[in-house]
């Protein structure tokens, strides 16, 4: 059921993005994820590239599946240098940042 739902939601978005010229046909959409602070201890890397991630909800689900330690971690998500607070569509070669809590001084 979950795979069927994902296809129904993600495939039409991908088709729409292809028609809008965001994804060339037969190309793989890639997103680059910059990971900061203690979150790199969980992922083991400062940069991760994922393929065919349609939106930030799908991104979070994929990251939690690949790195279960992120599930209980607090962090903000920025898409192309803008912190987001709701599900946001992603496009080919966009840059996402996972930002752990920080304090000023």
Short mmCIF file of N, CA and C in Angstrom, two decimals:
data_model
loop_
_atom_site.label_atom_id
_atom_site.label_comp_id
_atom_site.label_asym_id
_atom_site.label_seq_id
_atom_site.Cartn_x
_atom_site.Cartn_y
_atom_site.Cartn_z
N UNK A 1 0.82 -1.19 0.00
CA UNK A 1 0.00 0.00 0.00
C UNK A 1 0.86 1.25 0.00
N UNK A 2 1.93 1.26 0.82
CA UNK A 2 2.79 2.43 0.91
C UNK A 2 3.45 2.72 -0.44
N UNK A 3 3.95 1.70 -1.13
CA UNK A 3 4.59 1.91 -2.43
C UNK A 3 3.58 2.43 -3.44
N UNK A 4 2.36 1.93 -3.39
CA UNK A 4 1.32 2.38 -4.31
C UNK A 4 1.01 3.85 -4.06
N UNK A 5 0.93 4.25 -2.81
CA UNK A 5 0.67 5.65 -2.46
C UNK A 5 1.81 6.53 -2.95
N UNK A 6 3.05 6.10 -2.71
CA UNK A 6 4.21 6.88 -3.14
C UNK A 6 4.19 7.07 -4.65
N UNK A 7 3.86 6.03 -5.39
CA UNK A 7 3.81 6.15 -6.84
C UNK A 7 2.74 7.14 -7.26
N UNK A 8 1.57 7.05 -6.63
CA UNK A 8 0.47 7.94 -7.00
C UNK A 8 0.80 9.40 -6.72
N UNK A 9 1.57 9.66 -5.68
CA UNK A 9 1.90 11.04 -5.32
C UNK A 9 3.15 11.52 -6.04
N UNK A 10 4.21 10.74 -6.00
CA UNK A 10 5.50 11.19 -6.51
C UNK A 10 5.56 11.14 -8.03
N UNK A 11 5.04 10.09 -8.66
CA UNK A 11 5.15 9.98 -10.11
C UNK A 11 4.47 11.12 -10.83
N UNK A 12 3.24 11.52 -10.46
CA UNK A 12 2.65 12.67 -11.16
C UNK A 12 3.46 13.95 -10.97
N UNK A 13 4.03 14.15 -9.79
CA UNK A 13 4.87 15.33 -9.56
C UNK A 13 6.10 15.28 -10.46
N UNK A 14 6.71 14.11 -10.55
CA UNK A 14 7.88 13.96 -11.40
C UNK A 14 7.49 14.19 -12.86
N UNK A 15 6.34 13.67 -13.30
CA UNK A 15 5.87 13.89 -14.67
C UNK A 15 5.65 15.38 -14.92
N UNK A 16 5.03 16.07 -13.97
CA UNK A 16 4.80 17.50 -14.11
C UNK A 16 6.12 18.26 -14.18
N UNK A 17 7.07 17.88 -13.35
CA UNK A 17 8.37 18.54 -13.35
C UNK A 17 9.09 18.29 -14.68
N UNK A 18 8.96 17.11 -15.23
CA UNK A 18 9.57 16.81 -16.53
C UNK A 18 8.95 17.69 -17.60
N UNK A 19 7.62 17.82 -17.59
CA UNK A 19 6.95 18.66 -18.58
C UNK A 19 7.35 20.12 -18.42
N UNK A 20 7.61 20.56 -17.22
CA UNK A 20 8.00 21.95 -16.96
C UNK A 20 9.48 22.18 -17.21
N UNK A 21 10.19 21.14 -17.64
CA UNK A 21 11.60 21.30 -17.96
C UNK A 21 12.52 21.21 -16.75
N UNK A 22 11.98 20.81 -15.61
CA UNK A 22 12.80 20.70 -14.41
C UNK A 22 13.66 19.45 -14.43
N UNK A 23 13.14 18.37 -15.01
CA UNK A 23 13.90 17.12 -15.10
C UNK A 23 13.90 16.69 -16.56
N UNK A 24 15.06 16.62 -17.18
CA UNK A 24 15.08 16.09 -18.55
C UNK A 24 14.58 14.65 -18.55
N UNK A 25 13.90 14.25 -19.62
CA UNK A 25 13.40 12.88 -19.70
C UNK A 25 14.54 11.89 -19.55
N UNK A 26 14.24 10.79 -18.87
CA UNK A 26 15.19 9.70 -18.65
C UNK A 26 16.41 10.13 -17.82
N UNK A 27 16.31 11.23 -17.12
CA UNK A 27 17.39 11.67 -16.25
C UNK A 27 16.99 11.37 -14.81
N UNK A 28 17.99 11.24 -13.99
CA UNK A 28 17.76 11.01 -12.57
C UNK A 28 17.87 12.35 -11.85
N UNK A 29 16.86 12.68 -11.06
CA UNK A 29 16.88 13.91 -10.29
C UNK A 29 17.74 13.68 -9.05
N UNK A 30 18.71 14.56 -8.84
CA UNK A 30 19.59 14.44 -7.68
C UNK A 30 19.44 15.68 -6.81
N UNK A 31 19.48 15.46 -5.50
CA UNK A 31 19.53 16.56 -4.55
C UNK A 31 20.75 16.36 -3.66
N UNK A 32 21.40 17.47 -3.35
CA UNK A 32 22.58 17.45 -2.50
C UNK A 32 22.20 17.92 -1.12
N UNK A 33 22.61 17.16 -0.12
CA UNK A 33 22.27 17.48 1.26
C UNK A 33 23.55 17.80 2.01
N UNK A 34 23.63 19.02 2.53
CA UNK A 34 24.74 19.44 3.37
C UNK A 34 24.34 19.19 4.81
N UNK A 35 25.21 18.53 5.56
CA UNK A 35 24.88 18.14 6.93
C UNK A 35 25.88 18.81 7.86
N UNK A 36 25.36 19.44 8.90
CA UNK A 36 26.21 20.24 9.79
C UNK A 36 26.18 19.73 11.23
N UNK A 37 27.20 20.14 11.97
CA UNK A 37 27.27 19.89 13.41
C UNK A 37 27.25 18.43 13.77
N UNK A 38 26.60 18.15 14.90
CA UNK A 38 26.57 16.77 15.42
C UNK A 38 25.80 15.82 14.52
N UNK A 39 25.05 16.34 13.56
CA UNK A 39 24.33 15.46 12.63
C UNK A 39 25.29 14.66 11.76
N UNK A 40 26.51 15.19 11.55
CA UNK A 40 27.50 14.44 10.76
C UNK A 40 27.96 13.19 11.49
N UNK A 41 27.87 13.20 12.83
CA UNK A 41 28.20 11.99 13.59
C UNK A 41 27.22 10.87 13.27
N UNK A 42 25.99 11.24 13.00
CA UNK A 42 24.95 10.25 12.69
C UNK A 42 25.09 9.74 11.26
N UNK A 43 25.32 10.66 10.31
CA UNK A 43 25.37 10.27 8.90
C UNK A 43 26.75 9.79 8.47
N UNK A 44 27.77 10.19 9.21
CA UNK A 44 29.14 9.82 8.84
C UNK A 44 29.70 10.62 7.69
N UNK A 45 28.99 11.66 7.27
CA UNK A 45 29.45 12.48 6.15
C UNK A 45 28.87 13.88 6.27
N UNK A 46 29.53 14.83 5.65
CA UNK A 46 29.06 16.21 5.63
C UNK A 46 28.20 16.51 4.41
N UNK A 47 28.28 15.65 3.41
CA UNK A 47 27.49 15.82 2.19
C UNK A 47 26.93 14.46 1.77
N UNK A 48 25.65 14.45 1.47
CA UNK A 48 24.99 13.24 0.98
C UNK A 48 24.22 13.62 -0.27
N UNK A 49 24.25 12.78 -1.29
CA UNK A 49 23.45 13.00 -2.51
C UNK A 49 22.42 11.89 -2.60
N UNK A 50 21.17 12.28 -2.79
CA UNK A 50 20.09 11.31 -2.96
C UNK A 50 19.44 11.52 -4.32
N UNK A 51 18.81 10.49 -4.82
CA UNK A 51 18.19 10.54 -6.14
C UNK A 51 16.67 10.40 -6.03
N UNK A 52 15.99 11.11 -6.92
CA UNK A 52 14.54 11.02 -7.08
C UNK A 52 13.77 11.27 -5.78
N UNK A 53 14.11 12.35 -5.13
CA UNK A 53 13.41 12.79 -3.93
C UNK A 53 12.53 13.96 -4.35
N UNK A 54 11.22 13.78 -4.32
CA UNK A 54 10.29 14.76 -4.88
C UNK A 54 10.03 15.95 -3.96
N UNK A 55 10.05 15.71 -2.64
CA UNK A 55 9.72 16.80 -1.73
C UNK A 55 10.39 16.54 -0.38
N UNK A 56 10.25 17.51 0.53
CA UNK A 56 10.95 17.40 1.81
C UNK A 56 10.36 16.32 2.71
N UNK A 57 9.07 16.02 2.58
CA UNK A 57 8.51 14.90 3.35
C UNK A 57 9.17 13.59 2.93
N UNK A 58 9.32 13.40 1.63
CA UNK A 58 9.99 12.21 1.10
C UNK A 58 11.46 12.20 1.51
N UNK A 59 12.09 13.35 1.53
CA UNK A 59 13.49 13.48 1.96
C UNK A 59 13.65 13.01 3.40
N UNK A 60 12.81 13.52 4.29
CA UNK A 60 12.90 13.15 5.70
C UNK A 60 12.67 11.66 5.88
N UNK A 61 11.68 11.10 5.20
CA UNK A 61 11.42 9.66 5.32
C UNK A 61 12.62 8.85 4.84
N UNK A 62 13.23 9.27 3.74
CA UNK A 62 14.40 8.57 3.21
C UNK A 62 15.59 8.69 4.16
N UNK A 63 15.82 9.90 4.67
CA UNK A 63 16.93 10.09 5.62
C UNK A 63 16.73 9.28 6.88
N UNK A 64 15.51 9.25 7.40
CA UNK A 64 15.23 8.47 8.61
C UNK A 64 15.41 6.98 8.35
N UNK A 65 15.08 6.53 7.15
CA UNK A 65 15.30 5.13 6.80
C UNK A 65 16.78 4.78 6.69
N UNK A 66 17.55 5.71 6.10
CA UNK A 66 18.99 5.48 5.92
C UNK A 66 19.80 5.74 7.19
N UNK A 67 19.35 6.68 8.00
CA UNK A 67 20.07 7.08 9.21
C UNK A 67 19.09 7.17 10.38
N UNK A 68 18.75 6.03 10.99
CA UNK A 68 17.74 6.02 12.06
C UNK A 68 18.07 6.97 13.22
N UNK A 69 19.33 7.29 13.41
CA UNK A 69 19.71 8.22 14.47
C UNK A 69 19.13 9.62 14.28
N UNK A 70 18.74 9.95 13.07
CA UNK A 70 18.15 11.27 12.81
C UNK A 70 16.71 11.37 13.33
N UNK A 71 16.07 10.24 13.54
CA UNK A 71 14.66 10.24 13.95
C UNK A 71 14.46 11.04 15.23
N UNK A 72 15.33 10.86 16.21
CA UNK A 72 15.18 11.56 17.49
C UNK A 72 16.03 12.82 17.58
N UNK A 73 16.61 13.24 16.47
CA UNK A 73 17.44 14.45 16.45
C UNK A 73 16.60 15.65 16.05
N UNK A 74 16.96 16.79 16.61
CA UNK A 74 16.29 18.04 16.24
C UNK A 74 17.14 18.74 15.20
N UNK A 75 16.50 19.19 14.13
CA UNK A 75 17.21 19.95 13.10
C UNK A 75 16.20 20.69 12.23
N UNK A 76 16.68 21.74 11.60
CA UNK A 76 15.90 22.48 10.62
C UNK A 76 16.34 22.05 9.23
N UNK A 77 15.46 22.25 8.27
CA UNK A 77 15.79 21.95 6.88
C UNK A 77 15.75 23.26 6.10
N UNK A 78 16.82 23.50 5.35
CA UNK A 78 16.85 24.66 4.44
C UNK A 78 16.94 24.12 3.01
N UNK A 79 16.16 24.71 2.14
CA UNK A 79 16.17 24.36 0.72
C UNK A 79 16.65 25.59 -0.05
N UNK A 80 17.77 25.43 -0.73
CA UNK A 80 18.39 26.54 -1.46
C UNK A 80 18.48 27.80 -0.59
N UNK A 81 19.03 27.62 0.61
CA UNK A 81 19.33 28.69 1.57
C UNK A 81 18.12 29.31 2.25
N UNK A 82 16.94 28.68 2.14
CA UNK A 82 15.74 29.17 2.82
C UNK A 82 15.25 28.10 3.78
N UNK A 83 15.16 28.44 5.06
CA UNK A 83 14.64 27.50 6.05
C UNK A 83 13.16 27.31 5.78
N UNK A 84 12.74 26.06 5.73
CA UNK A 84 11.35 25.75 5.41
C UNK A 84 10.67 25.15 6.65
N UNK A 85 9.35 25.29 6.71
CA UNK A 85 8.61 24.76 7.85
C UNK A 85 7.47 23.84 7.41
N UNK A 86 7.32 23.65 6.11
CA UNK A 86 6.28 22.76 5.61
C UNK A 86 6.82 21.99 4.41
N UNK A 87 6.07 21.00 3.98
CA UNK A 87 6.51 20.19 2.85
C UNK A 87 6.77 21.09 1.64
N UNK A 88 7.94 20.89 1.02
CA UNK A 88 8.38 21.74 -0.08
C UNK A 88 8.85 20.87 -1.25
N UNK A 89 8.40 21.15 -2.47
CA UNK A 89 8.88 20.39 -3.63
C UNK A 89 10.38 20.62 -3.82
N UNK A 90 11.06 19.58 -4.28
CA UNK A 90 12.49 19.68 -4.56
C UNK A 90 12.71 19.53 -6.06
N UNK A 91 13.77 20.14 -6.55
CA UNK A 91 14.07 20.12 -7.96
C UNK A 91 15.49 19.62 -8.18
N UNK A 92 15.80 19.22 -9.40
CA UNK A 92 17.10 18.68 -9.73
C UNK A 92 18.21 19.64 -9.32
N UNK A 93 19.20 19.08 -8.65
CA UNK A 93 20.39 19.81 -8.20
C UNK A 93 20.12 20.90 -7.18
N UNK A 94 18.98 20.85 -6.49
CA UNK A 94 18.79 21.81 -5.42
C UNK A 94 19.68 21.39 -4.23
N UNK A 95 19.94 22.34 -3.37
CA UNK A 95 20.79 22.09 -2.21
C UNK A 95 19.95 22.18 -0.95
N UNK A 96 20.04 21.13 -0.15
CA UNK A 96 19.33 21.06 1.12
C UNK A 96 20.37 21.09 2.22
N UNK A 97 20.07 21.77 3.30
CA UNK A 97 20.96 21.76 4.46
C UNK A 97 20.18 21.25 5.66
N UNK A 98 20.81 20.36 6.42
CA UNK A 98 20.26 19.93 7.71
C UNK A 98 21.00 20.72 8.77
N UNK A 99 20.28 21.55 9.49
CA UNK A 99 20.88 22.47 10.45
C UNK A 99 20.50 22.07 11.88
N UNK A 100 21.48 21.65 12.68
CA UNK A 100 21.18 21.31 14.06
C UNK A 100 20.91 22.58 14.87
N UNK A 101 20.36 22.42 16.07
CA UNK A 101 20.13 23.61 16.92
C UNK A 101 21.45 24.33 17.16
N UNK A 102 21.38 25.64 17.17
CA UNK A 102 22.58 26.42 17.44
C UNK A 102 22.21 27.59 18.34
N UNK A 103 23.20 28.13 19.00
CA UNK A 103 22.96 29.26 19.87
C UNK A 103 23.98 30.35 19.56
N UNK A 104 23.56 31.55 19.73
CA UNK A 104 24.45 32.68 19.46
C UNK A 104 25.21 33.09 20.71
N UNK A 105 26.15 33.94 20.52
CA UNK A 105 26.92 34.38 21.68
C UNK A 105 27.51 35.71 21.48
#
